[in-house]
Short mmCIF file of C-alpha atoms and ligand atoms in Angstrom, two decimals:
data_model
loop_
_atom_site.label_atom_id
_atom_site.label_comp_id
_atom_site.label_asym_id
_atom_site.label_seq_id
_atom_site.Cartn_x
_atom_site.Cartn_y
_atom_site.Cartn_z
CA UNK L 28 -9.73 0.48 28.17
CA UNK L 29 -8.35 -2.88 26.46
CA UNK L 30 -10.34 -2.40 23.38
CA UNK L 31 -8.61 0.85 22.97
CA UNK L 32 -5.32 -1.20 21.79
CA UNK L 33 -7.06 -2.98 19.23
CA UNK L 34 -5.57 -1.64 15.99
CA UNK L 35 -7.64 0.91 14.28
CA UNK L 36 -7.42 2.64 10.92
CA UNK L 37 -7.01 6.47 11.19
CA UNK L 38 -6.60 8.49 8.12
CA UNK L 39 -5.37 12.21 8.09
CA UNK L 40 -5.80 14.71 5.63
CA UNK L 41 -3.70 17.91 6.29
CA UNK L 42 -4.61 21.58 4.67
CA UNK L 43 -2.58 24.97 5.20
CA UNK L 44 0.49 25.64 6.45
CA UNK L 45 3.52 23.57 7.36
CA UNK L 46 2.31 24.16 11.11
CA UNK L 47 -0.47 21.78 10.36
CA UNK L 48 1.83 19.16 8.79
CA UNK L 49 3.88 19.26 12.20
CA UNK L 50 0.35 19.44 13.96
CA UNK L 51 -0.89 16.13 11.95
CA UNK L 52 1.79 14.17 12.64
CA UNK L 53 2.03 14.82 16.36
CA UNK L 54 -1.84 13.79 16.40
CA UNK L 55 -0.80 10.64 14.88
CA UNK L 56 1.96 10.34 17.54
CA UNK L 57 -0.64 10.85 20.37
CA UNK L 58 -3.20 8.26 18.78
CA UNK L 59 -0.38 5.40 18.00
CA UNK L 60 -0.51 4.04 21.53
CA UNK L 61 -4.08 3.82 21.23
CA UNK L 62 -4.04 1.55 18.80
CA UNK L 63 -4.23 3.73 15.80
CA UNK L 64 -2.44 3.06 12.56
CA UNK L 65 -2.21 5.23 9.76
CA UNK L 66 -3.76 4.15 6.29
CA UNK L 67 -3.56 6.32 3.10
CA UNK L 68 -7.21 6.70 2.21
CA UNK L 69 -10.38 7.37 4.32
CA UNK L 70 -12.68 4.42 3.20
CA UNK L 71 -12.82 2.12 5.88
CA UNK L 72 -11.19 4.18 8.16
CA UNK L 73 -12.21 4.01 11.90
CA UNK L 74 -11.13 7.83 12.34
CA UNK L 75 -10.55 10.47 10.08
CA UNK L 76 -8.74 13.59 10.97
CA UNK L 77 -9.18 16.75 8.80
CA UNK L 78 -6.86 19.17 9.69
CA UNK L 79 -8.30 22.40 8.49
CA UNK L 80 -6.79 25.98 7.44
CA UNK L 81 -8.72 29.13 7.45
CA UNK L 82 -6.73 31.64 5.63
CA UNK L 83 -8.58 32.09 2.55
CA UNK L 84 -12.13 31.20 1.64
CA UNK L 85 -10.77 28.67 -1.29
CA UNK L 86 -9.37 27.07 1.88
CA UNK L 87 -12.34 26.91 3.82
CA UNK L 88 -14.54 25.93 1.01
CA UNK L 89 -12.18 22.86 0.38
CA UNK L 90 -12.88 21.85 4.08
CA UNK L 91 -16.49 21.99 3.53
CA UNK L 92 -16.73 19.63 0.31
CA UNK L 93 -14.37 16.73 1.64
CA UNK L 94 -16.74 16.78 4.63
CA UNK L 95 -19.70 15.86 2.22
CA UNK L 96 -17.54 12.96 0.65
CA UNK L 97 -16.66 11.69 4.13
CA UNK L 98 -20.21 11.81 5.12
CA UNK L 99 -21.17 9.32 2.21
CA UNK L 100 -18.47 6.98 3.33
CA UNK L 101 -19.49 7.12 7.00
CA UNK L 102 -22.83 6.48 5.97
CA UNK L 103 -21.62 3.13 3.67
CA UNK L 104 -19.85 2.24 6.97
CA UNK L 105 -22.94 2.44 8.97
CA UNK L 106 -21.65 5.27 10.81
CA UNK L 107 -18.54 3.37 11.65
CA UNK L 108 -16.09 6.27 11.09
CA UNK L 109 -15.19 8.93 13.75
CA UNK L 110 -14.90 12.28 12.28
CA UNK L 111 -12.46 14.92 13.46
CA UNK L 112 -12.17 18.48 12.29
CA UNK L 113 -8.85 20.31 13.85
CA UNK L 114 -7.20 23.19 12.82
CA UNK L 115 -8.03 26.66 12.20
CA UNK L 116 -11.66 26.21 10.52
CA UNK L 117 -12.38 24.08 13.64
CA UNK L 118 -11.39 26.92 15.93
CA UNK L 119 -12.86 29.69 13.78
CA UNK L 120 -16.06 28.30 13.12
CA UNK L 121 -16.33 24.98 15.95
CA UNK L 122 -20.30 25.88 16.81
CA UNK L 123 -21.43 26.60 13.00
CA UNK L 124 -19.51 23.41 11.97
CA UNK L 125 -21.02 21.39 14.13
CA UNK L 126 -24.66 22.60 13.16
CA UNK L 127 -23.73 22.77 9.36
CA UNK L 128 -22.26 19.00 9.56
CA UNK L 129 -23.88 17.18 12.55
CA UNK L 130 -22.08 13.85 11.18
CA UNK L 131 -18.58 15.44 12.89
CA UNK L 132 -18.15 13.74 16.03
CA UNK L 133 -15.02 15.96 17.17
CA UNK L 134 -14.02 19.53 16.77
CA UNK L 135 -10.70 20.70 18.25
CA UNK L 136 -8.59 23.95 17.74
CA UNK L 137 -5.09 23.87 17.12
CA UNK L 138 -4.54 24.60 20.62
CA UNK L 139 -5.96 21.52 22.41
CA UNK L 140 -5.49 18.55 20.09
CA UNK L 141 -3.05 16.94 22.70
CA UNK L 142 -6.76 16.37 24.66
CA UNK L 143 -7.46 14.19 21.74
CA UNK L 144 -7.03 10.56 23.61
CA UNK L 145 -9.55 12.26 26.31
CA UNK L 146 -11.98 13.94 23.67
CA UNK L 147 -12.35 10.65 21.55
CA UNK L 148 -13.27 8.92 24.36
CA UNK L 149 -16.10 11.54 25.27
CA UNK L 150 -17.11 11.35 21.70
CA UNK L 151 -17.77 7.64 22.15
CA UNK L 152 -19.83 8.23 25.16
CA UNK L 153 -21.89 10.87 23.43
CA UNK L 154 -24.09 11.76 20.58
CA UNK L 155 -23.52 15.12 18.82
CA UNK L 156 -20.08 16.69 18.26
CA UNK L 157 -17.82 16.90 21.44
CA UNK L 158 -16.02 20.59 20.74
CA UNK L 159 -13.09 21.61 22.09
CA UNK L 160 -11.50 25.44 20.99
CA UNK L 161 -10.21 26.44 24.60
CA UNK L 162 -6.94 28.21 24.50
CA UNK L 163 -6.29 25.80 27.43
CA UNK L 164 -3.57 27.64 29.81
CA UNK L 165 -1.25 24.58 29.84
CA UNK L 166 1.11 24.17 26.22
CA UNK L 167 0.09 21.72 24.26
CA UNK L 168 4.02 20.81 23.83
CA UNK L 169 4.36 19.98 27.49
CA UNK L 170 1.59 17.19 27.03
CA UNK L 171 2.63 15.86 23.69
CA UNK L 172 4.63 12.12 23.93
CA UNK L 173 8.47 12.08 23.32
CA UNK L 174 8.30 9.55 20.50
CA UNK L 175 7.46 11.38 17.67
CA UNK L 176 7.98 9.23 14.44
CA UNK L 177 10.82 9.89 12.57
CA UNK L 178 10.15 12.79 9.52
CA UNK L 179 13.14 12.27 7.81
CA UNK L 180 16.46 13.76 6.62
CA UNK L 181 14.53 16.94 6.59
CA UNK L 182 12.06 17.54 9.63
CA UNK L 183 10.13 20.34 10.90
CA UNK L 184 10.02 21.23 14.37
CA UNK L 185 7.29 24.01 15.62
CA UNK L 186 8.80 26.50 18.56
CA UNK L 187 6.42 29.28 18.52
CA UNK L 188 2.85 29.68 17.99
CA UNK L 189 -0.14 32.32 17.75
CA UNK L 190 0.21 35.69 16.53
CA UNK L 191 -0.29 39.30 18.23
CA UNK L 192 0.50 41.10 15.40
CA UNK L 193 -3.30 41.49 13.94
CA UNK L 194 -2.81 42.17 10.24
CA UNK L 195 -5.80 43.33 9.07
CA UNK L 196 -6.47 40.62 6.41
CA UNK L 197 -5.46 37.79 8.52
CA UNK L 198 -7.29 35.18 10.51
CA UNK L 199 -4.11 33.82 12.30
CA UNK L 200 -4.38 35.53 15.65
CA UNK L 201 -7.73 34.42 15.57
CA UNK L 202 -7.53 30.81 14.97
CA UNK L 203 -3.94 30.29 16.77
CA UNK L 204 -4.16 32.95 19.44
CA UNK L 205 -1.93 34.87 21.08
CA UNK L 206 1.76 34.30 20.35
CA UNK L 207 3.68 31.87 22.52
CA UNK L 208 6.97 30.42 22.64
CA UNK L 209 8.29 26.81 23.62
CA UNK L 210 10.86 26.69 26.29
CA UNK L 211 14.35 26.16 24.62
CA UNK L 212 15.16 22.76 26.42
CA UNK L 213 12.12 21.28 25.04
CA UNK L 214 13.11 22.31 21.63
CA UNK L 215 16.53 21.29 21.61
CA UNK L 216 15.78 17.83 22.90
CA UNK L 217 13.41 17.66 20.46
CA UNK L 218 15.77 18.50 18.01
CA UNK L 219 18.51 15.97 19.64
CA UNK L 220 15.74 13.31 19.09
CA UNK L 221 15.37 14.64 15.51
CA UNK L 222 18.80 14.03 14.54
CA UNK L 223 19.34 10.69 16.67
CA UNK L 224 16.69 9.11 14.20
CA UNK L 225 18.19 10.60 10.89
CA UNK L 226 17.54 14.21 10.53
CA UNK L 227 20.39 16.43 9.00
CA UNK L 228 18.16 19.62 8.30
CA UNK L 229 15.73 20.90 10.38
CA UNK L 230 13.44 23.66 9.85
CA UNK L 231 12.16 25.74 12.96
CA UNK L 232 8.35 26.72 12.42
CA UNK L 233 6.35 29.37 13.74
CA UNK L 234 3.59 31.97 12.78
CA UNK L 235 6.48 34.75 13.43
CA UNK L 236 9.33 32.21 14.52
CA UNK L 237 11.82 35.24 14.38
CA UNK L 238 9.56 37.09 17.21
CA UNK L 239 10.64 33.57 19.47
CA UNK L 240 11.32 34.38 22.92
CA UNK L 241 11.07 31.36 25.07
CA UNK L 242 12.48 30.48 28.16
CA UNK L 243 16.23 28.89 28.39
CA UNK L 244 17.57 26.41 30.29
CA UNK L 245 19.61 29.14 31.87
CA UNK L 246 16.44 30.68 33.22
CA UNK L 247 16.95 33.90 30.91
CA UNK L 248 14.55 34.45 28.01
CA UNK L 249 16.17 32.92 24.77
CA UNK L 250 16.07 34.81 21.43
CA UNK L 251 15.74 32.93 17.92
CA UNK L 252 19.25 33.97 17.55
CA UNK L 253 20.27 32.28 20.94
CA UNK L 254 18.32 29.63 20.23
CA UNK L 255 19.83 29.11 16.67
CA UNK L 256 23.19 28.98 18.60
CA UNK L 257 22.36 25.78 20.82
CA UNK L 258 20.96 24.17 18.27
CA UNK L 259 24.05 24.39 15.69
CA UNK L 260 26.12 22.81 18.45
CA UNK L 261 24.20 19.56 17.84
CA UNK L 262 26.78 16.95 16.31
CA UNK L 263 24.94 15.35 12.97
CA UNK L 264 22.78 18.25 12.37
CA UNK L 265 24.02 19.95 9.14
CA UNK L 266 21.29 22.57 8.25
CA UNK L 267 19.10 24.76 9.98
CA UNK L 268 16.17 26.70 8.74
CA UNK L 269 13.29 29.35 10.28
CA UNK L 270 10.08 30.06 8.95
CA UNK L 271 7.73 32.33 8.57
CA UNK L 272 9.13 35.71 9.52
CA UNK L 273 7.97 39.01 10.13
CA UNK L 274 10.06 41.96 9.15
CA UNK L 275 9.75 43.65 12.01
CA UNK L 276 10.85 41.01 14.35
CA UNK L 277 14.46 40.50 11.81
CA UNK L 278 16.67 41.42 14.81
CA UNK L 279 20.02 42.71 13.63
CA UNK L 280 21.68 40.15 15.90
CA UNK L 281 19.63 37.53 13.92
CA UNK L 282 20.97 39.13 10.41
CA UNK L 283 24.39 38.57 11.80
CA UNK L 284 23.72 35.24 12.65
CA UNK L 285 23.80 34.49 8.90
CA UNK L 286 27.07 35.59 8.57
CA UNK L 287 28.67 33.64 11.85
CA UNK L 288 26.37 30.62 12.22
CA UNK L 289 27.14 28.39 9.09
CA UNK L 290 24.70 25.62 9.82
CA UNK L 291 22.06 28.56 8.87
CA UNK L 292 20.72 28.33 5.34
CA UNK L 293 21.07 31.55 3.02
CA UNK L 294 17.56 31.31 1.93
CA UNK L 295 14.78 33.38 3.72
CA UNK L 296 10.91 33.46 3.65
CA UNK L 297 10.37 36.71 4.63
CA UNK L 298 6.60 38.24 3.75
CA UNK L 299 6.34 41.58 2.69
CA UNK L 300 2.78 41.26 1.19
CA UNK L 301 2.89 44.85 -0.37
CA UNK L 302 5.20 47.50 -1.93
CA UNK L 303 2.89 50.16 -1.30
CA UNK L 304 3.74 52.13 2.35
CA UNK L 305 -0.26 53.59 2.15
CA UNK L 306 -1.52 49.23 1.96
CA UNK L 307 0.87 48.39 4.57
CA UNK L 308 -0.20 51.12 6.89
CA UNK L 309 -3.80 49.70 5.75
CA UNK L 310 -2.56 46.28 6.70
CA UNK L 311 -1.49 47.19 9.69
CA UNK L 312 2.27 45.67 9.08
CA UNK L 313 3.50 48.47 10.86
CA UNK L 314 6.52 48.75 8.80
CA UNK L 315 7.17 50.37 5.47
CA UNK L 316 8.79 49.17 2.04
CA UNK L 317 12.02 50.96 2.27
CA UNK L 318 12.19 48.63 5.99
CA UNK L 319 12.19 45.74 4.00
CA UNK L 320 14.53 46.96 1.32
CA UNK L 321 17.23 47.89 4.28
CA UNK L 322 16.70 44.39 5.74
CA UNK L 323 17.39 42.84 2.37
CA UNK L 324 20.24 44.64 2.07
CA UNK L 325 21.60 44.01 5.41
CA UNK L 326 21.18 40.39 5.10
CA UNK L 327 22.75 40.28 1.75
CA UNK L 328 25.77 41.84 3.17
CA UNK L 329 25.85 39.42 5.69
CA UNK L 330 25.46 36.50 3.46
CA UNK L 331 26.12 37.45 -0.37
CA UNK L 332 24.43 34.27 -1.20
CA UNK L 333 21.42 34.97 0.32
CA UNK L 334 18.14 34.38 -1.63
CA UNK L 335 14.70 35.42 -0.69
CA UNK L 336 11.17 34.44 -0.94
CA UNK L 337 8.28 36.25 0.32
CA UNK L 338 4.29 36.59 0.14
CA UNK L 339 2.29 39.04 -1.57
CA UNK L 340 -1.25 40.11 -1.06
CA UNK L 341 -3.16 42.01 -4.51
CA UNK L 342 -6.29 43.64 -3.89
CA UNK L 343 -6.24 44.61 -0.40
CA UNK L 344 -9.10 47.19 0.36
CA UNK L 345 -8.00 50.74 -0.75
CA UNK L 346 -5.17 49.32 -3.08
CA UNK L 347 -5.22 51.63 -6.17
CA UNK L 348 -2.93 50.84 -9.60
CA UNK L 349 -0.38 53.19 -8.02
CA UNK L 350 -0.18 51.27 -4.94
CA UNK L 351 0.29 48.25 -6.99
CA UNK L 352 2.94 49.77 -9.43
CA UNK L 353 4.67 49.87 -6.10
CA UNK L 354 4.37 46.07 -5.47
CA UNK L 355 5.47 45.46 -9.20
CA UNK L 356 8.47 47.75 -8.13
CA UNK L 357 9.50 46.18 -4.90
CA UNK L 358 9.57 42.70 -6.75
CA UNK L 359 11.60 44.16 -9.82
CA UNK L 360 14.24 46.03 -7.41
CA UNK L 361 14.45 42.70 -4.64
CA UNK L 362 14.41 39.82 -6.91
CA UNK L 363 12.82 36.85 -5.16
CA UNK L 364 13.79 33.27 -5.57
CA UNK L 365 10.58 32.16 -4.83
CA UNK L 366 7.53 33.97 -3.78
CA UNK L 367 3.87 33.24 -3.17
CA UNK L 368 0.92 35.53 -4.25
CA UNK L 369 -2.59 35.47 -3.41
CA UNK L 370 -5.86 37.58 -4.32
CA UNK L 371 -6.88 39.03 -0.64
CA UNK L 372 -9.92 37.03 0.37
CA UNK L 373 -12.06 38.50 2.79
CA UNK L 374 -12.32 36.46 6.29
CA UNK L 375 -15.25 36.68 8.54
CA UNK L 376 -14.02 38.91 11.89
CA UNK L 377 -10.87 40.55 10.35
CA UNK L 378 -10.96 44.51 10.04
CA UNK L 379 -10.40 44.57 6.37
CA UNK L 380 -13.22 42.34 5.72
CA UNK L 381 -15.61 45.35 6.29
CA UNK L 382 -14.02 47.95 4.10
CA UNK L 383 -14.95 48.40 0.36
CA UNK L 384 -13.78 45.76 -1.59
CA UNK L 385 -11.72 45.70 -4.46
CA UNK L 386 -13.19 44.36 -7.70
CA UNK L 387 -12.51 40.94 -8.64
CA UNK L 388 -11.49 41.54 -11.87
CA UNK L 389 -8.76 43.80 -10.95
CA UNK L 390 -7.41 41.66 -8.70
CA UNK L 391 -7.07 38.75 -11.20
CA UNK L 392 -5.46 41.02 -13.85
CA UNK L 393 -3.52 42.22 -10.67
CA UNK L 394 -2.19 38.58 -9.59
CA UNK L 395 -1.60 37.71 -13.24
CA UNK L 396 0.94 40.45 -13.43
CA UNK L 397 2.67 39.86 -10.27
CA UNK L 398 2.88 36.05 -10.94
CA UNK L 399 4.05 36.45 -14.30
CA UNK L 400 7.14 38.61 -12.92
CA UNK L 401 7.40 36.33 -10.06
CA UNK L 402 7.99 33.23 -12.11
CA UNK L 403 10.46 34.99 -14.33
CA UNK L 404 12.22 35.81 -11.33
CA UNK L 405 12.20 32.24 -9.99
CA UNK L 406 13.16 30.62 -13.48
CA UNK L 407 15.71 33.25 -13.61
CA UNK L 408 17.54 32.51 -10.19
CA UNK L 409 17.06 28.74 -10.61
CA UNK L 410 19.03 29.42 -14.09
CA UNK L 411 21.68 31.41 -12.45
CA UNK L 412 22.50 28.13 -10.10
CA UNK L 413 23.33 26.32 -13.34
CA UNK L 414 27.23 25.83 -13.70
CA UNK L 415 27.66 26.08 -9.87
CA UNK L 416 29.12 23.34 -7.99
CA UNK L 417 27.24 23.58 -4.71
CA UNK L 418 26.34 21.18 -1.43
CA UNK L 419 23.19 18.87 -1.91
CA UNK L 420 21.67 17.05 0.77
CA UNK L 421 20.34 14.05 -0.32
CA UNK L 422 16.98 12.78 0.78
CA UNK L 423 15.98 9.67 -0.74
CA UNK L 424 15.26 8.56 -4.16
CA UNK L 425 14.04 10.79 -7.04
CA UNK L 426 10.84 9.87 -8.98
CA UNK L 427 12.45 7.69 -11.91
CA UNK L 428 14.37 4.71 -11.27
CA UNK L 429 18.29 5.41 -10.91
CA UNK L 430 17.74 9.01 -9.54
CA UNK L 431 18.46 10.34 -6.01
CA UNK L 432 16.86 13.82 -5.00
CA UNK L 433 18.08 16.28 -2.57
CA UNK L 434 18.15 19.84 -1.69
CA UNK L 435 20.34 22.69 -2.66
CA UNK L 436 21.30 25.44 0.02
CA UNK L 437 18.31 27.58 -1.34
CA UNK L 438 15.85 24.73 -0.92
CA UNK L 439 15.64 23.83 -4.62
CA UNK L 440 14.95 19.96 -4.95
CA UNK L 441 17.88 18.68 -7.00
CA UNK L 442 17.90 15.55 -8.99
CA UNK L 443 21.08 13.57 -9.79
CA UNK L 444 21.55 10.29 -11.69
CA UNK L 445 22.89 7.73 -9.49
CA UNK L 446 22.52 4.17 -8.49
CA UNK L 447 23.67 4.14 -4.68
CA UNK L 448 21.19 5.71 -1.97
CA UNK L 449 22.93 8.82 -0.20
CA UNK L 450 20.06 9.84 1.91
CA UNK L 451 21.43 11.97 4.80
CA UNK L 452 24.47 13.05 3.05
CA UNK L 453 25.55 15.88 2.02
CA UNK L 454 27.77 15.80 -1.51
CA UNK L 455 28.86 18.18 -3.73
CA UNK L 456 27.07 18.60 -6.72
CA UNK L 457 27.47 20.51 -10.36
CA UNK L 458 24.29 21.83 -11.18
CA UNK L 459 23.74 20.98 -14.70
CA UNK L 460 19.95 21.96 -15.67
CA UNK L 461 17.26 24.03 -14.31
CA UNK L 462 13.19 23.64 -14.57
CA UNK L 463 10.74 25.91 -13.19
CA UNK L 464 10.67 23.83 -9.80
CA UNK L 465 14.05 21.53 -9.82
CA UNK L 466 17.37 21.44 -10.98
CA UNK L 467 19.50 18.62 -12.26
CA UNK L 468 23.20 17.84 -11.45
CA UNK L 469 25.86 15.78 -11.66
CA UNK L 470 27.90 14.08 -8.35
CA UNK L 471 31.65 15.73 -8.09
CA UNK L 472 33.19 12.62 -7.16
CA UNK L 473 34.84 11.79 -3.71
CA UNK L 474 34.18 15.13 -2.18
CA UNK L 475 32.27 14.41 0.95
CA UNK L 476 31.29 17.84 2.38
CA UNK L 477 30.68 17.89 6.41
CA UNK L 478 28.62 21.17 6.47
N1 SAH U 3 2.53 34.70 9.41
C1 SAH U 3 2.71 35.20 8.39
C2 SAH U 3 2.30 34.34 7.32
C3 SAH U 3 0.72 33.69 7.63
S1 SAH U 3 -0.39 33.64 6.39
C4 SAH U 3 3.52 36.31 8.03
O1 SAH U 3 3.11 36.83 9.05
O2 SAH U 3 3.72 36.55 6.99
C5 SAH U 3 0.26 33.12 4.90
C6 SAH U 3 0.08 34.10 3.92
O3 SAH U 3 -1.14 34.09 3.41
C7 SAH U 3 0.15 35.58 4.39
O4 SAH U 3 2.19 36.31 4.07
C8 SAH U 3 -0.22 36.36 3.51
O5 SAH U 3 0.34 36.66 2.25
C9 SAH U 3 -1.41 35.50 2.90
N2 SAH U 3 -3.03 35.94 3.27
C10 SAH U 3 -2.84 35.70 4.87
N3 SAH U 3 -4.26 35.92 4.97
C11 SAH U 3 -4.91 36.39 3.78
C12 SAH U 3 -5.94 36.61 3.39
N4 SAH U 3 -6.88 37.06 3.86
N5 SAH U 3 -6.17 37.16 1.80
C13 SAH U 3 -5.37 36.40 0.93
N6 SAH U 3 -4.07 36.31 1.41
C14 SAH U 3 -3.93 35.96 2.78
FE1 SF4 U 4 -1.04 37.02 9.90
FE2 SF4 U 4 0.03 39.13 10.34
FE3 SF4 U 4 0.29 37.45 12.17
FE4 SF4 U 4 1.37 37.04 9.77
S1 SF4 U 4 1.70 38.58 10.91
S2 SF4 U 4 0.14 35.82 11.02
S3 SF4 U 4 0.23 37.71 8.22
S4 SF4 U 4 -1.90 38.54 11.54
FE1 F3S U 5 -4.23 28.34 7.54
FE2 F3S U 5 -4.16 28.16 10.13
FE3 F3S U 5 -1.50 27.50 8.78
S1 F3S U 5 -5.21 29.45 8.82
S2 F3S U 5 -1.88 28.66 7.12
S3 F3S U 5 -3.54 26.49 8.90
S4 F3S U 5 -1.80 28.82 10.56
#
């Protein structure tokens, strides 16, 4: 096996959500002991991993166009480039992908990538693609190495995967499998390692992270609230976030934690998708618009500076003008700091895909209208922070010389003119200006805030 230790170039391309970003980092960790070193471009790479997303049609198209370019590169290298497709397209389209792109060597689903070293060895022995899209009984997390490369001041940690909710429009339950939570002990150990290597903020990740119910070190099932409590006891960890949450799993104790747990940040991504009860029912969301309103009120009672982010879909099958108006109303009433909105994209195998579809032009018009409102709210929220004296966690250098950059309590990027590197420190900053996607501020000297 000594040949496996000669340095090899690995290029990883990541699409999709933060969980894919986390997975890409873990795949890199797995391959490092085999001699793979990451490189910034695919040219000349011995191995390219395309970690894919299947959530909307556009995401999938991107994969195939990128594969087209990789094929040419592989040919130019005389076939000396192993191409692996991982992630949600691999899971959903495994066989089709191998047929449509026969130059792909490996197709590995999101639950099977801990087997990569073994699969690579198989691919070296075999012509044609090696496909592993199993949902193995063993949890991949138990089989990943402990020596993850440091991610930085803000680090992401997957604690839960998969989804049992089966929203009418969504591929995730098919690509990521059933909901599963990592045991709390492993999560805490990984968080400690992250903090020891410089993390000051950790964002816990899961498709439905607030449904977390992992086995605790005490043998009991731990909720997300219980896990957050333990994590907040880690010295040196200053800020904790979690994403993405589902309204139905927003337990009272979790809402209360936003009041009681000072390390929990006052910013929450809580996708609602629509403001129409009829459409929420069609989406199989199992909650009404008023349930969302109630949760938002409770969160703001618990933490008055709580800011919200959300996801919206326009043009789900059956969405009328009235339904869309109800979405606009919900947005107007709630006031979001940030939001992502999408045109409904029919996904193969999902229930909504086989229903009569809303016209494309109607979807376009609704998306524009919604995005204009959401953009205005985002600008208003950012503008509202001008004049505040607020703690900023610095992460590193800014884009321009003499600038340092960090994040506000509400995850807004903050840029400050300063010549010293304050990465990893929380300092009080006076916010002096707001742009659409970032804030500028000045350091308030001497105040060094601990949390
Ligand atoms: N687990 C999260 C979100 C997962 S996907 C949740 O429950 O909310 C991220 C977002 O993509 C979703 O919130 C939804 O707004 C959007 N999305 C998912 N499937 C989609 C589809 N078929 N068409 C358009 N947008 C979609
Ligand atoms: Fe998809 Fe719904 Fe599950 Fe979120 S809760 S991942 S939108 S099925
Ligand atoms: Fe995409 Fe899979 Fe994440 S479909 S959004 S990469 S869970």
